[in-house]
Short mmCIF file of N, CA, C and O in Angstrom, two decimals:
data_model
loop_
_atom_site.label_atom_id
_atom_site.label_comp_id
_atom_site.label_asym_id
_atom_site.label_seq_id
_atom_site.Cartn_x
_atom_site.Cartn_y
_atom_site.Cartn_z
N UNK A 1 111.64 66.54 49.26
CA UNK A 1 110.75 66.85 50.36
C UNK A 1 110.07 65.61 50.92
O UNK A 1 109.10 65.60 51.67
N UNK A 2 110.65 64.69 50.50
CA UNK A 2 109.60 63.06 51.07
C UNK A 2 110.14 62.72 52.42
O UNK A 2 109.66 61.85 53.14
N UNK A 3 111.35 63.58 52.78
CA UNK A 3 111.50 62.73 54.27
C UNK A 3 111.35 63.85 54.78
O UNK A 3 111.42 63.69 56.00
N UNK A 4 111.09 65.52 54.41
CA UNK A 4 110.23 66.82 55.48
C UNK A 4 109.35 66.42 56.32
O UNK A 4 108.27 65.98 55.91
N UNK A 5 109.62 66.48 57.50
CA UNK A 5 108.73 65.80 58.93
C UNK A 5 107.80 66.77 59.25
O UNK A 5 106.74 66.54 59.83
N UNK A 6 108.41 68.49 58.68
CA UNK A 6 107.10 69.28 59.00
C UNK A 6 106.79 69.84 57.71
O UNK A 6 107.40 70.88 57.44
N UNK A 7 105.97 69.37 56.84
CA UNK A 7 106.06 70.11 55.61
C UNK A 7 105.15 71.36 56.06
O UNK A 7 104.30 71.37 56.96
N UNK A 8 105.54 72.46 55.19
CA UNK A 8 104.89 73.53 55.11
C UNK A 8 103.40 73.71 55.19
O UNK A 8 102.73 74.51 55.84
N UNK A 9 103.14 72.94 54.53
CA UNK A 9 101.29 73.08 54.48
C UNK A 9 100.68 72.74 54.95
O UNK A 9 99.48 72.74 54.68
N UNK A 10 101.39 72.10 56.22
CA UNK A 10 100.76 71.26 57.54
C UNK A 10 101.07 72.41 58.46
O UNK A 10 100.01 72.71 58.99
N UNK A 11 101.87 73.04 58.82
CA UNK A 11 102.36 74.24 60.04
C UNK A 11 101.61 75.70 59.08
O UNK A 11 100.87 76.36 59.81
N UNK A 12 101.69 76.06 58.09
CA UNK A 12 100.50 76.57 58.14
C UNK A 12 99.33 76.82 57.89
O UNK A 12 98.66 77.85 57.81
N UNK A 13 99.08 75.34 57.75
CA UNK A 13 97.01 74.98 57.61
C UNK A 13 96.76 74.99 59.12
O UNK A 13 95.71 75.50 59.52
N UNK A 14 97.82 74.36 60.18
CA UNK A 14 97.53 74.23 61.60
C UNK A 14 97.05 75.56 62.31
O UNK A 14 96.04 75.78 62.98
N UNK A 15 98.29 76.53 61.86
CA UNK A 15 98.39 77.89 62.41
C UNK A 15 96.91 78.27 63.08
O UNK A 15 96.59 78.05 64.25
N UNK A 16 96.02 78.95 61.94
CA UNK A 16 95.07 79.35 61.48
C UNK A 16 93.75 78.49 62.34
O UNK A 16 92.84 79.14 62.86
N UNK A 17 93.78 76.98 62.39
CA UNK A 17 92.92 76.51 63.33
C UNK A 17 93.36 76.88 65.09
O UNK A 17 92.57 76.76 66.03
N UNK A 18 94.66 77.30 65.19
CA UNK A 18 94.99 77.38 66.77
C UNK A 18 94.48 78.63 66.88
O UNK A 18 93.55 78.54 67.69
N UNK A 19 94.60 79.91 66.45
CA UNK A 19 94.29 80.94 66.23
C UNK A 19 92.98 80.87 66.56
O UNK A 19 92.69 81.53 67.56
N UNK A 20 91.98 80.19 65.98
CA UNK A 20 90.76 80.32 65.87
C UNK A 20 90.30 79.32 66.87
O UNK A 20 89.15 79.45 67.28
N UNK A 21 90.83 78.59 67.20
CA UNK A 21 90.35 77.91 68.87
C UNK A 21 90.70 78.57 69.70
O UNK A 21 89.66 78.76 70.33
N UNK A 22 91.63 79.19 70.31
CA UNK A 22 91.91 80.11 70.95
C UNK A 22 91.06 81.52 71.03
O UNK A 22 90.52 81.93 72.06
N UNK A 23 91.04 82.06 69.98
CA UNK A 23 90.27 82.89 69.40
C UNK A 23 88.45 82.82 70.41
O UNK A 23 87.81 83.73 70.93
N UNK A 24 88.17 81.27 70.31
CA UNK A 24 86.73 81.19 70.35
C UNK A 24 86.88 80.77 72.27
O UNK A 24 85.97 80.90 73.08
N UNK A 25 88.10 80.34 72.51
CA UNK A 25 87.61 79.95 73.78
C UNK A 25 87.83 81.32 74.93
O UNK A 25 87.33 81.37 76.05
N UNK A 26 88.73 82.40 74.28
CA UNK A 26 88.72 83.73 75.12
C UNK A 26 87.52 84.38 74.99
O UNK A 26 86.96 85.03 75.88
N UNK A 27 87.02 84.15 73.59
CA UNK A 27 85.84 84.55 73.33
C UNK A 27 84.54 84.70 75.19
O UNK A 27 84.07 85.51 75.99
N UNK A 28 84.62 82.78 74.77
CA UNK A 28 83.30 82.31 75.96
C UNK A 28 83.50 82.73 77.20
O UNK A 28 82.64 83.21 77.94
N UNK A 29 84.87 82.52 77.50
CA UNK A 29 85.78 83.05 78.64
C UNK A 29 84.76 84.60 78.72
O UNK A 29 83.74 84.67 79.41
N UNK A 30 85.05 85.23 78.25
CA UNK A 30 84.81 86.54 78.52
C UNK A 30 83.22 86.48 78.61
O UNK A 30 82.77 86.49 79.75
N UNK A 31 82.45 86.42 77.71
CA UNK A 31 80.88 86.27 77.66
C UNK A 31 80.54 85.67 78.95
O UNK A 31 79.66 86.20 79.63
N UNK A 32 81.22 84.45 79.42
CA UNK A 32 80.81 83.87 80.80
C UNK A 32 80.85 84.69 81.47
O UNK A 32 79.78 85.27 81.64
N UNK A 33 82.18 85.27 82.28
CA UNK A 33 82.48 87.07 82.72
C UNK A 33 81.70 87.95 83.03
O UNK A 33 81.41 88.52 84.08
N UNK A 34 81.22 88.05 81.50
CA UNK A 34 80.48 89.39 81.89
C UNK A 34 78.78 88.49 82.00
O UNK A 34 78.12 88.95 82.93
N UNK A 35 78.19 87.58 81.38
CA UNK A 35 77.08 86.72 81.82
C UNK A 35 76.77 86.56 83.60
O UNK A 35 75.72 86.67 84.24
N UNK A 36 78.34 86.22 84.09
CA UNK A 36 77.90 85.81 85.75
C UNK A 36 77.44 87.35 86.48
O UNK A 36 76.43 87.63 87.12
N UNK A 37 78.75 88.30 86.07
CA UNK A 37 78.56 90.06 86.67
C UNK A 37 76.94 90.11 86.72
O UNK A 37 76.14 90.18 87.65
N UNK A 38 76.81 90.07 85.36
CA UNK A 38 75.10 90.61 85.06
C UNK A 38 73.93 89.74 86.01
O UNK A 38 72.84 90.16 86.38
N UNK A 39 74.46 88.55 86.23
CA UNK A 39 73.18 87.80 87.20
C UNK A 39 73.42 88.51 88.83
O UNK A 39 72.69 88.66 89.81
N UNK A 40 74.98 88.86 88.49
CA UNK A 40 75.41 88.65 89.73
C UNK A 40 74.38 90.45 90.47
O UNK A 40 73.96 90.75 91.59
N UNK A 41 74.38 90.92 89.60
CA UNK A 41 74.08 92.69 90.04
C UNK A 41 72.52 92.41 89.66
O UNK A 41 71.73 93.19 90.19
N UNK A 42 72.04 91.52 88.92
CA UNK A 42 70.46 91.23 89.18
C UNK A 42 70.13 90.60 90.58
O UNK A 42 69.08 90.87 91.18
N UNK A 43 70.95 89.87 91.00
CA UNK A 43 70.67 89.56 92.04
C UNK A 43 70.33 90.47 93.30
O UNK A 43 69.42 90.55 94.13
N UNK A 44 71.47 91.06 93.01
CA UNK A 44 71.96 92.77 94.30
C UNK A 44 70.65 93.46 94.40
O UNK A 44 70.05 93.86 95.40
N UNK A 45 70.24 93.53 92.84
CA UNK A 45 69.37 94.58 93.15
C UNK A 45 67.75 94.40 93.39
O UNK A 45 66.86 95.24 93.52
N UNK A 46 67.71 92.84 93.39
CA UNK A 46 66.52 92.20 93.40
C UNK A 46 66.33 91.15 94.41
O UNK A 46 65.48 90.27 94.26
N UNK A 47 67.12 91.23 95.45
CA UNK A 47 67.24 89.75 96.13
C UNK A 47 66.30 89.56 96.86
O UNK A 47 65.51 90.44 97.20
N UNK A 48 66.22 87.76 97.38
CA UNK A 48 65.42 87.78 98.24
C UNK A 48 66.22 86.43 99.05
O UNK A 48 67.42 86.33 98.82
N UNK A 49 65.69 85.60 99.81
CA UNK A 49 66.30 84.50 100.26
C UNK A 49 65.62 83.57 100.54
O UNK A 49 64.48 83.81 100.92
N UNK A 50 66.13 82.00 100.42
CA UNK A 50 65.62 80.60 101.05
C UNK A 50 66.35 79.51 101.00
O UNK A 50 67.29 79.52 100.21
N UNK A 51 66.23 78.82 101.46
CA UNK A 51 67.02 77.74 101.89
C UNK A 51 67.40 76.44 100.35
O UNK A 51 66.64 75.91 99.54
N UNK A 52 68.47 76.38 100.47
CA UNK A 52 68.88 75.39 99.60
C UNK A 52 69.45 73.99 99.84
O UNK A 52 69.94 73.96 100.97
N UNK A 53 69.55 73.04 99.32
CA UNK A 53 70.06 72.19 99.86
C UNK A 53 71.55 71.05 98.66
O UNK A 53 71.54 70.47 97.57
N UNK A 54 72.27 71.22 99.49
CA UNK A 54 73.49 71.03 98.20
C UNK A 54 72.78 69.08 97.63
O UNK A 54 72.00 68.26 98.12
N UNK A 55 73.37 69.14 96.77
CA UNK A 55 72.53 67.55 95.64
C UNK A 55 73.76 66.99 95.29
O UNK A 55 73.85 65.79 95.55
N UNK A 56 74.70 67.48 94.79
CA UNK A 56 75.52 66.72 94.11
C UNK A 56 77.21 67.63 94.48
O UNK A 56 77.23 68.85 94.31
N UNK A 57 78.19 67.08 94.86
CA UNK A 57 79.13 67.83 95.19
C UNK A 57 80.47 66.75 94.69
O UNK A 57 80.69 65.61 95.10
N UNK A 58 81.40 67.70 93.47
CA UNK A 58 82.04 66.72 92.87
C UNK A 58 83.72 67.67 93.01
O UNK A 58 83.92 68.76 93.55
N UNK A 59 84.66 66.81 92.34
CA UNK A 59 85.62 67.87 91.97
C UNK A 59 86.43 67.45 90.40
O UNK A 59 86.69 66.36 89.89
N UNK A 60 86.62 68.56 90.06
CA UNK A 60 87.09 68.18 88.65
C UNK A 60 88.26 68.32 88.21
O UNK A 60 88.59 68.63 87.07
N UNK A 61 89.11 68.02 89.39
CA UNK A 61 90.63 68.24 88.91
C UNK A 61 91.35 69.64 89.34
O UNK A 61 90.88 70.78 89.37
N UNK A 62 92.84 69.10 89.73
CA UNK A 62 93.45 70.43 90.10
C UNK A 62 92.64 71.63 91.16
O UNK A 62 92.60 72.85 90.95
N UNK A 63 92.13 71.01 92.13
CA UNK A 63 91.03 71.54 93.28
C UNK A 63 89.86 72.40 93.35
O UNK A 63 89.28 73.06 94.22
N UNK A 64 89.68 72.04 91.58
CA UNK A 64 88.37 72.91 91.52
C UNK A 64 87.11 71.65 91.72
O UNK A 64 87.04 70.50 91.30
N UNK A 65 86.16 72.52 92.61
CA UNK A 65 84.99 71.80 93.04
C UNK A 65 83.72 72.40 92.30
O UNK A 65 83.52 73.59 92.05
N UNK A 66 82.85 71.23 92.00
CA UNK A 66 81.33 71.76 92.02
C UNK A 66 80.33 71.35 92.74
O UNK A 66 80.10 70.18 93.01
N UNK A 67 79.69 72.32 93.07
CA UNK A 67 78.82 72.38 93.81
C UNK A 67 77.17 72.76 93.51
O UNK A 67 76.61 73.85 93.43
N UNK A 68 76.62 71.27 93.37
CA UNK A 68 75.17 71.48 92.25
C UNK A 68 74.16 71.42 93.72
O UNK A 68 74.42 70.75 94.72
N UNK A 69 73.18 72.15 93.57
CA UNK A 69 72.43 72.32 94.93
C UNK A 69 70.85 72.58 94.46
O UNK A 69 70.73 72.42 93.25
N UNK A 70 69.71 72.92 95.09
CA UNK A 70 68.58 73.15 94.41
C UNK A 70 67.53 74.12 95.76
O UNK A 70 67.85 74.29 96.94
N UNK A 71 66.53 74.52 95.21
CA UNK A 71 65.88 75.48 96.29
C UNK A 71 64.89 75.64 95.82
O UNK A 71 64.80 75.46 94.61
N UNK A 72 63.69 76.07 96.63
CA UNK A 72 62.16 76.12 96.52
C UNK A 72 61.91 77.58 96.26
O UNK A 72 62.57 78.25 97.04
N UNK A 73 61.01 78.47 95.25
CA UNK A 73 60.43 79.77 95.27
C UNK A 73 59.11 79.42 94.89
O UNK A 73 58.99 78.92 93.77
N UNK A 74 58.48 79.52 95.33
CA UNK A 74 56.57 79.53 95.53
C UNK A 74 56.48 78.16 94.79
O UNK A 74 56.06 78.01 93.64
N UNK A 75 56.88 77.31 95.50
CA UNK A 75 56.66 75.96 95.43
C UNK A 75 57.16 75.37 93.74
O UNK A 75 56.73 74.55 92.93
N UNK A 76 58.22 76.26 93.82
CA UNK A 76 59.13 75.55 92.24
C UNK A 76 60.48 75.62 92.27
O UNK A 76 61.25 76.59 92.25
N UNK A 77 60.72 74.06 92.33
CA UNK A 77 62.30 73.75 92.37
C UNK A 77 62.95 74.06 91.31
O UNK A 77 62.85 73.66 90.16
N UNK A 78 63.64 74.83 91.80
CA UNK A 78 65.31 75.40 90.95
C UNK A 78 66.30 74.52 91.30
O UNK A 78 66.20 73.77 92.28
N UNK A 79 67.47 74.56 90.40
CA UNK A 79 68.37 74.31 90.38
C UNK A 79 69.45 75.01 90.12
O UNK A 79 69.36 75.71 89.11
N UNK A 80 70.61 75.05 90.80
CA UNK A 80 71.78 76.08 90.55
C UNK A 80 73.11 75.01 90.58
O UNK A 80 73.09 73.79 90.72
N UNK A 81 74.71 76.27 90.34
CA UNK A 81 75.79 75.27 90.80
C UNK A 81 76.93 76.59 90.33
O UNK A 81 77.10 77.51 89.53
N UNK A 82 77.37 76.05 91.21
CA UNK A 82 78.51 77.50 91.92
C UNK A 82 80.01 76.62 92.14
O UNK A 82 80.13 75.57 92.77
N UNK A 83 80.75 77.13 91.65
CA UNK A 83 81.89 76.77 92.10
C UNK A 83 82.89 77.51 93.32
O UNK A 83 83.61 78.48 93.07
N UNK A 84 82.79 76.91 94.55
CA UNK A 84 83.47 77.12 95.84
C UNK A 84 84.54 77.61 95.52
O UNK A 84 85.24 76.85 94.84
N UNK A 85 85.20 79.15 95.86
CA UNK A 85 86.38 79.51 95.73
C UNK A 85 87.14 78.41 97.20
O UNK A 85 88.07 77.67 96.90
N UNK A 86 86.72 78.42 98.46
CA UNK A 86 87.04 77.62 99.60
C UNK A 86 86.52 76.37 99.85
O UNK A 86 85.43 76.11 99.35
N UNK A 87 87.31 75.20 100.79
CA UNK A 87 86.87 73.97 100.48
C UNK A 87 85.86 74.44 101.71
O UNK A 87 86.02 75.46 102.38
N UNK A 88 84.93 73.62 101.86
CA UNK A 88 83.79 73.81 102.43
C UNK A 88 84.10 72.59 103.79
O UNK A 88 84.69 71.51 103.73
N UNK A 89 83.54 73.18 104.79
CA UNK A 89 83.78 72.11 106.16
C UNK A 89 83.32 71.11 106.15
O UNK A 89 83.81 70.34 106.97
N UNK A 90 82.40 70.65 105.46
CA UNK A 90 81.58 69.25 105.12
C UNK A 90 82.42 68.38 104.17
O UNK A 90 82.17 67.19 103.96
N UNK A 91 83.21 68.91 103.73
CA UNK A 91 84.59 68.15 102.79
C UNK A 91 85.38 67.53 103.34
O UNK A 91 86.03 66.71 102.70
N UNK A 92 85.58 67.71 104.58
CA UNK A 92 87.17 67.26 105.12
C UNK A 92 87.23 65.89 104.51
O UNK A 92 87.85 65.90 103.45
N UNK A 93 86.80 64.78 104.85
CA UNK A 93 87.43 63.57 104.43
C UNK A 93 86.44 63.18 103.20
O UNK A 93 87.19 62.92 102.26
N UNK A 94 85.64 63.10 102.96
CA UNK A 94 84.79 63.07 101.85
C UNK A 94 83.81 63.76 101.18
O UNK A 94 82.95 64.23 101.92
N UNK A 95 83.67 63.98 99.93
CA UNK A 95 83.13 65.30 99.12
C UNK A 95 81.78 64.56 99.53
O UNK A 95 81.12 65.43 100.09
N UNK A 96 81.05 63.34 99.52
CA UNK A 96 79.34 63.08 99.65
C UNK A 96 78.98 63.18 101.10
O UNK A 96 78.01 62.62 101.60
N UNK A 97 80.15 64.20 101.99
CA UNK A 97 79.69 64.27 103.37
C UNK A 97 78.81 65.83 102.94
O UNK A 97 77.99 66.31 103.72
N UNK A 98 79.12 66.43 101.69
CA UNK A 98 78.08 67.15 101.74
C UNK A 98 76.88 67.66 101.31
O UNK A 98 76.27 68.72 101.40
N UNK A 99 76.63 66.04 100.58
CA UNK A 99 75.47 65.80 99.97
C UNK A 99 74.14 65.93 100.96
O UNK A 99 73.74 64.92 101.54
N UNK A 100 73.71 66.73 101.07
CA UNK A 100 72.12 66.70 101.78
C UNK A 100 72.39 68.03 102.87
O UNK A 100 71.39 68.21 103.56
N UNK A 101 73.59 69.05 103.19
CA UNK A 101 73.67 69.97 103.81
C UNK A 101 72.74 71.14 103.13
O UNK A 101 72.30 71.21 101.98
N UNK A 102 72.59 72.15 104.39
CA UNK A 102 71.13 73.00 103.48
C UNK A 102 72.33 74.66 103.71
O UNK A 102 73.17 74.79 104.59
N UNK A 103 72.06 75.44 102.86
CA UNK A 103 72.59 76.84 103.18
C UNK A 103 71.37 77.44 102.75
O UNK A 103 70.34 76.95 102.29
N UNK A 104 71.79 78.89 103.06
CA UNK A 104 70.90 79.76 102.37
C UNK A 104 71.12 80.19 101.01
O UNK A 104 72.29 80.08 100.62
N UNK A 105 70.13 80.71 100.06
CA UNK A 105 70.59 80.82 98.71
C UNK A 105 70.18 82.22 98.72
O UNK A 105 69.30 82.65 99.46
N UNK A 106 70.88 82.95 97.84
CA UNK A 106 70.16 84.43 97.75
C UNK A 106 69.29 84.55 96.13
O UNK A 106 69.59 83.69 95.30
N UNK A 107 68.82 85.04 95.96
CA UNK A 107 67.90 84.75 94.50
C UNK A 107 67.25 86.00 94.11
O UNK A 107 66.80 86.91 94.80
N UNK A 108 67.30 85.81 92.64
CA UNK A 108 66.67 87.28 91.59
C UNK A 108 64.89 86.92 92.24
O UNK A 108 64.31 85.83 92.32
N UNK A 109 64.55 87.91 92.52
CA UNK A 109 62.96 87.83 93.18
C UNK A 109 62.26 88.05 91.04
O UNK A 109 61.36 87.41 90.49
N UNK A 110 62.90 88.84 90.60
CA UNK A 110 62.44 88.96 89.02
C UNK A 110 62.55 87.75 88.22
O UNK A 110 61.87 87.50 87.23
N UNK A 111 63.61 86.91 88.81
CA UNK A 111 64.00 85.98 87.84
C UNK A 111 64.67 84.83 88.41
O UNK A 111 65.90 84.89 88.49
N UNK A 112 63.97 83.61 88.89
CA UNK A 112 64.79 83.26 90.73
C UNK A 112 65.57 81.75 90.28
O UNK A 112 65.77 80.87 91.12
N UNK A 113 65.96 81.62 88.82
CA UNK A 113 66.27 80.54 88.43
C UNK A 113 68.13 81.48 88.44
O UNK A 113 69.10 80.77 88.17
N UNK A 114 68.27 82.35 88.63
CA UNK A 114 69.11 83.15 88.96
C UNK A 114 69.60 83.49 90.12
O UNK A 114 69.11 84.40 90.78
N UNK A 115 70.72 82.75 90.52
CA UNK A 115 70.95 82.47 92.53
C UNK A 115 72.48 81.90 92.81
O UNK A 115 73.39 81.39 92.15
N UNK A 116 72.29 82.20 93.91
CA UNK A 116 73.68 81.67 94.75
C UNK A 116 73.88 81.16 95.89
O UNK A 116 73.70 81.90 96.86
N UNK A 117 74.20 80.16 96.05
CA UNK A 117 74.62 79.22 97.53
C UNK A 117 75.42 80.01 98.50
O UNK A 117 76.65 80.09 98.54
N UNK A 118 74.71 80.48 99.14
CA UNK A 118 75.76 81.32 100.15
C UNK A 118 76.10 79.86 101.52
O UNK A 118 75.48 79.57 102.54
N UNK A 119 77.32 79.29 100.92
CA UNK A 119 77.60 78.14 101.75
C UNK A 119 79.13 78.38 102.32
O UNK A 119 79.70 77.78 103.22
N UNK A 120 79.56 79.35 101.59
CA UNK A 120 80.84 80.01 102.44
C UNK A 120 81.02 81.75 102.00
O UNK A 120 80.34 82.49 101.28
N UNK A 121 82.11 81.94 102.70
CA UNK A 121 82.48 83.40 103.53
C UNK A 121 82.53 84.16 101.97
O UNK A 121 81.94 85.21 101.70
N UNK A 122 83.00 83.71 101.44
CA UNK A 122 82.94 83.97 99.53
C UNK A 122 81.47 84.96 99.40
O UNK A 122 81.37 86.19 99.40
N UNK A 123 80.58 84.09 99.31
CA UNK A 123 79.25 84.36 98.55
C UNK A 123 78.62 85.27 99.53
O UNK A 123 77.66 85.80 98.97
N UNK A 124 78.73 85.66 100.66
CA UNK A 124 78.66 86.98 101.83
C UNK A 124 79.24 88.01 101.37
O UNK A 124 78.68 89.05 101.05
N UNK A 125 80.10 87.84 101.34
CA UNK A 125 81.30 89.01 100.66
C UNK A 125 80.71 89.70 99.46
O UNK A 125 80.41 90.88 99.31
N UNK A 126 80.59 88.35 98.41
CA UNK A 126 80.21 88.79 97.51
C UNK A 126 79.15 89.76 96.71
O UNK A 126 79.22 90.43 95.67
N UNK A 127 77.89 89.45 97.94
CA UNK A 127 76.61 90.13 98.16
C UNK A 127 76.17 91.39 98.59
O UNK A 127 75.17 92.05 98.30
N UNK A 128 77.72 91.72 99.84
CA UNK A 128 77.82 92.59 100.35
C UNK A 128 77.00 92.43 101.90
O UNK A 128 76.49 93.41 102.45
N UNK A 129 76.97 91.31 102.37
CA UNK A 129 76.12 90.58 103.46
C UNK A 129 76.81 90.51 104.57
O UNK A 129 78.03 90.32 104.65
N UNK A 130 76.05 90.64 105.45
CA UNK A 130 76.92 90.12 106.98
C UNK A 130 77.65 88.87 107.25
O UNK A 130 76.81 87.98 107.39
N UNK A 131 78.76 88.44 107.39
CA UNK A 131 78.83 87.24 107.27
C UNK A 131 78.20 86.06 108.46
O UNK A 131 78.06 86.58 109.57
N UNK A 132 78.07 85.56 108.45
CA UNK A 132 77.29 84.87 110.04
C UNK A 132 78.88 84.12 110.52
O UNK A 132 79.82 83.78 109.80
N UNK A 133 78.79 84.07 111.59
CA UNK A 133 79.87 84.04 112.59
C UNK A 133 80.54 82.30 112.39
O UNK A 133 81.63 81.93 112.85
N UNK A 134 79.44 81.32 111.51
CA UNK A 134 79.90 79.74 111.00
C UNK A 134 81.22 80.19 109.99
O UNK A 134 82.26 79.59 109.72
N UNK A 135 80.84 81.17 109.68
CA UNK A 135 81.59 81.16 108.50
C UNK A 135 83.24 82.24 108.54
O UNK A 135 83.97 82.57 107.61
N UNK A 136 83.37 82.58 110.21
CA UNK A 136 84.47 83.15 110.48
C UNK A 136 85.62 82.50 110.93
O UNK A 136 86.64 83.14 111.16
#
């Protein structure tokens, strides 16, 4: 067994750790899931609105973007960050063209560190909102 390239007790000591990484990352997967639903229907049923202004706008590969932004409720800055299902019109040639753009945010009036950048046709939809006509 000195020249076995896969010995046995290496394929299945490995097994058992893939299993269990896997295991833990469907896990978060899902908890995130049902974590966003739950802000998302606190929001619905508690909303209110104000203006946000995007801070930091990056992308992390394979065309997913983030989008870190912040907003005022009785004079206390929040911070949020939403990932854009659509590229946003302030993107076309460079992502820091949309550093300092303002949208509206919708927010838990119970709990307002709990919110969303309504900066495209997405987060309207999502709310169940009119969409405003920028965004048709």
């Amino acid at each position: 067994m000195a020249g076995d390239k896969n010995p046995k007790w290496f394929v299945y000591g490995l097994r058992p750790v893939i299993i269990v990484g896997v295991l833990i990352f469907v896990i978060y997967g899902v908890r995130s899931y049902v974590q966003q639903s739950e802000d998302i229907a606190e929001i619905k049923s508690n909303f209110a609105f104000t203006t946000g202004e995007i801070i930091e706008y990056s992308s992390s590969g394979k065309g997913r973007r983030i989008v870190d932004y912040k907003y005022l409720v009785n004079s206390i800055e929040y911070t949020g960050k939403i990932s854009p299902r659509y590229h946003l019109r302030c993107e076309v040639n460079d992502l820091s063209n949309c550093i300092g753009k303002k949208y509206k945010v919708i927010y838990s009036k119970r709990n307002p560190e709990k919110s969303y950048l309504l900066c495209e046709r997405y987060g309207y939809e999502l709310f169940g909102l009119r969409v405003p006509s920028a965004f048709e």
